[in-house]
């Protein structure tokens, strides 16, 4: 894992064991470091739940189509179609809730990344200021006046 001094920046990728999510890049480096923080695990779990819900919503839509097609021949088809609509609406509400949660998680991850970048910039400015002071001390007053 990258430390706070190196300041990782997340590059979001797919959630699979082969490609860790996210990959971390230190500023200016070309090698990646993977992490498995709580936010990343939560985001991957939500991705899986969203995929599962998408399948259930598609199933509810298909069930609804079947009941509507049987509508005139089967008297209970209308009731089953209404139940399928209610189930589909419930699943879509769960999906909206999960999308909101995922947005909040990714926003927090972005804020963490920005904090790391800010820390890196502050450390770079401190180091640059120290080097500048050292260079000024190396130059004597006489040398500056002669210029």
Coordinates of C-alpha atoms in Angstrom, one line a residue:
X1 CA 0.0 0.0 0.0
X2 CA 1.1 3.5 -0.6
X3 CA 1.7 5.7 2.4
X4 CA 0.2 9.1 3.0
X5 CA 3.5 10.6 2.0
X6 CA 3.3 9.1 -1.5
X7 CA -0.2 10.2 -2.1
X8 CA -2.1 7.6 -4.0
X9 CA -4.7 8.4 -6.7
X10 CA -7.3 5.8 -7.5
X11 CA -7.9 4.7 -11.0
X12 CA -11.3 2.9 -11.0
X13 CA -11.5 -0.5 -12.7
X14 CA -13.5 -3.6 -12.7
X15 CA -14.1 -5.5 -9.5
X16 CA -12.5 -8.9 -10.1
X17 CA -9.9 -10.9 -8.3
X18 CA -7.6 -10.5 -11.4
X19 CA -7.7 -6.7 -11.4
X20 CA -7.8 -5.2 -8.0
X21 CA -10.0 -2.2 -7.6
X22 CA -8.7 0.4 -7.5
X23 CA -5.1 0.6 -8.8
X24 CA -3.0 3.2 -7.0
X25 CA -0.6 5.4 -8.9
X26 CA 1.9 7.5 -7.0
X27 CA 2.3 10.9 -8.8
X28 CA 4.9 10.6 -11.5
X29 CA 5.4 6.9 -11.2
X30 CA 4.6 4.2 -13.7
X31 CA 4.1 1.2 -11.4
X32 CA 0.8 0.4 -9.7
X33 CA 0.0 -0.7 -6.2
X34 CA -3.3 -2.4 -5.4
X35 CA -5.2 -1.8 -2.2
X36 CA -8.2 -3.5 -0.6
X37 CA -9.6 -0.8 1.6
X38 CA -13.1 -0.9 3.2
X39 CA -14.4 1.6 0.6
X40 CA -13.2 -0.5 -2.3
X41 CA -14.7 -3.7 -0.9
X42 CA -18.0 -2.0 -0.3
X43 CA -18.1 -0.5 -3.8
X44 CA -17.3 -4.0 -5.3
X45 CA -20.1 -5.6 -3.2
X46 CA -22.5 -2.9 -4.3
X47 CA -21.5 -3.6 -7.9
X48 CA -22.4 -7.2 -7.4
X49 CA -25.7 -6.4 -5.8
X50 CA -26.6 -4.0 -8.7
X51 CA -25.8 -6.7 -11.2
X52 CA -28.0 -9.2 -9.2
X53 CA -30.8 -6.6 -9.1
X54 CA -30.6 -6.0 -12.8
X55 CA -31.1 -9.7 -13.5
X56 CA -34.1 -9.7 -11.1
X57 CA -35.6 -6.6 -12.7
X58 CA -35.2 -8.2 -16.2
X59 CA -36.9 -11.4 -14.8
X60 CA -39.8 -9.4 -13.4
X61 CA -40.2 -7.6 -16.7
X62 CA -40.3 -10.9 -18.6
X63 CA -42.8 -12.3 -16.1
X64 CA -45.0 -9.2 -16.6
X65 CA -44.9 -9.6 -20.4
X66 CA -46.0 -13.3 -20.0
X67 CA -48.9 -12.4 -17.7
X68 CA -50.0 -9.6 -20.0
X69 CA -49.9 -11.9 -23.0
X70 CA -52.2 -14.4 -21.1
X71 CA -54.4 -11.6 -19.9
X72 CA -57.5 -12.4 -21.9
X73 CA -57.3 -16.2 -21.5
X74 CA -56.4 -16.4 -17.8
X75 CA -58.5 -14.5 -15.2
X76 CA -55.7 -14.6 -12.6
X77 CA -53.1 -13.2 -15.0
X78 CA -54.1 -9.7 -14.3
X79 CA -53.5 -10.2 -10.6
X80 CA -50.2 -11.8 -11.2
X81 CA -49.2 -9.0 -13.6
X82 CA -50.0 -6.4 -10.9
X83 CA -47.8 -8.4 -8.4
X84 CA -45.0 -8.5 -11.0
X85 CA -45.3 -4.7 -11.4
X86 CA -45.1 -4.2 -7.7
X87 CA -42.1 -6.5 -7.4
X88 CA -40.4 -4.7 -10.3
X89 CA -41.0 -1.3 -8.7
X90 CA -39.6 -2.6 -5.4
X91 CA -36.5 -3.9 -7.1
X92 CA -36.0 -0.6 -9.0
X93 CA -36.3 1.3 -5.7
X94 CA -33.6 -1.0 -4.1
X95 CA -31.5 -0.3 -7.2
X96 CA -31.9 3.5 -6.8
X97 CA -31.0 3.2 -3.1
X98 CA -27.8 1.2 -3.9
X99 CA -26.8 3.6 -6.6
X100 CA -27.1 6.5 -4.1
X101 CA -25.0 4.5 -1.6
X102 CA -22.4 3.7 -4.3
X103 CA -22.2 7.4 -5.2
X104 CA -21.6 8.3 -1.6
X105 CA -18.8 5.7 -1.3
X106 CA -17.1 6.9 -4.5
X107 CA -17.4 10.5 -3.4
X108 CA -15.7 9.7 -0.1
X109 CA -13.0 7.8 -2.0
X110 CA -12.5 10.8 -4.2
X111 CA -12.2 13.1 -1.1
X112 CA -9.6 10.7 0.3
X113 CA -7.6 10.8 -2.9
X114 CA -7.8 14.6 -2.9
X115 CA -6.5 14.7 0.7
X116 CA -3.5 12.5 -0.3
X117 CA -2.8 14.8 -3.3
X118 CA -3.0 17.8 -1.0
X119 CA -0.6 16.2 1.5
X120 CA 1.8 15.4 -1.3
X121 CA 1.7 19.0 -2.5
X122 CA 2.3 20.4 1.0
X123 CA 5.3 18.0 1.5
X124 CA 6.7 19.0 -1.9
X125 CA 6.3 22.7 -1.1
X126 CA 8.0 22.3 2.3
X127 CA 10.9 20.4 0.6
X128 CA 11.2 23.0 -2.1
X129 CA 11.2 25.9 0.5
X130 CA 14.0 24.1 2.5
X131 CA 16.1 23.6 -0.7
X132 CA 15.6 27.3 -1.6
X133 CA 16.7 28.4 1.8
X134 CA 19.8 26.2 1.6
X135 CA 20.7 27.7 -1.8
X136 CA 20.3 31.2 -0.4
X137 CA 22.6 30.3 2.5
X138 CA 25.2 29.0 0.1
X139 CA 25.3 32.4 -1.7
X140 CA 27.1 35.0 0.3
X141 CA 25.9 38.6 0.5
X142 CA 29.1 39.7 -1.3
X143 CA 28.3 37.4 -4.2
X144 CA 24.8 38.7 -4.5
X145 CA 26.0 42.3 -4.4
X146 CA 28.6 41.7 -7.0
X147 CA 25.8 40.6 -9.4

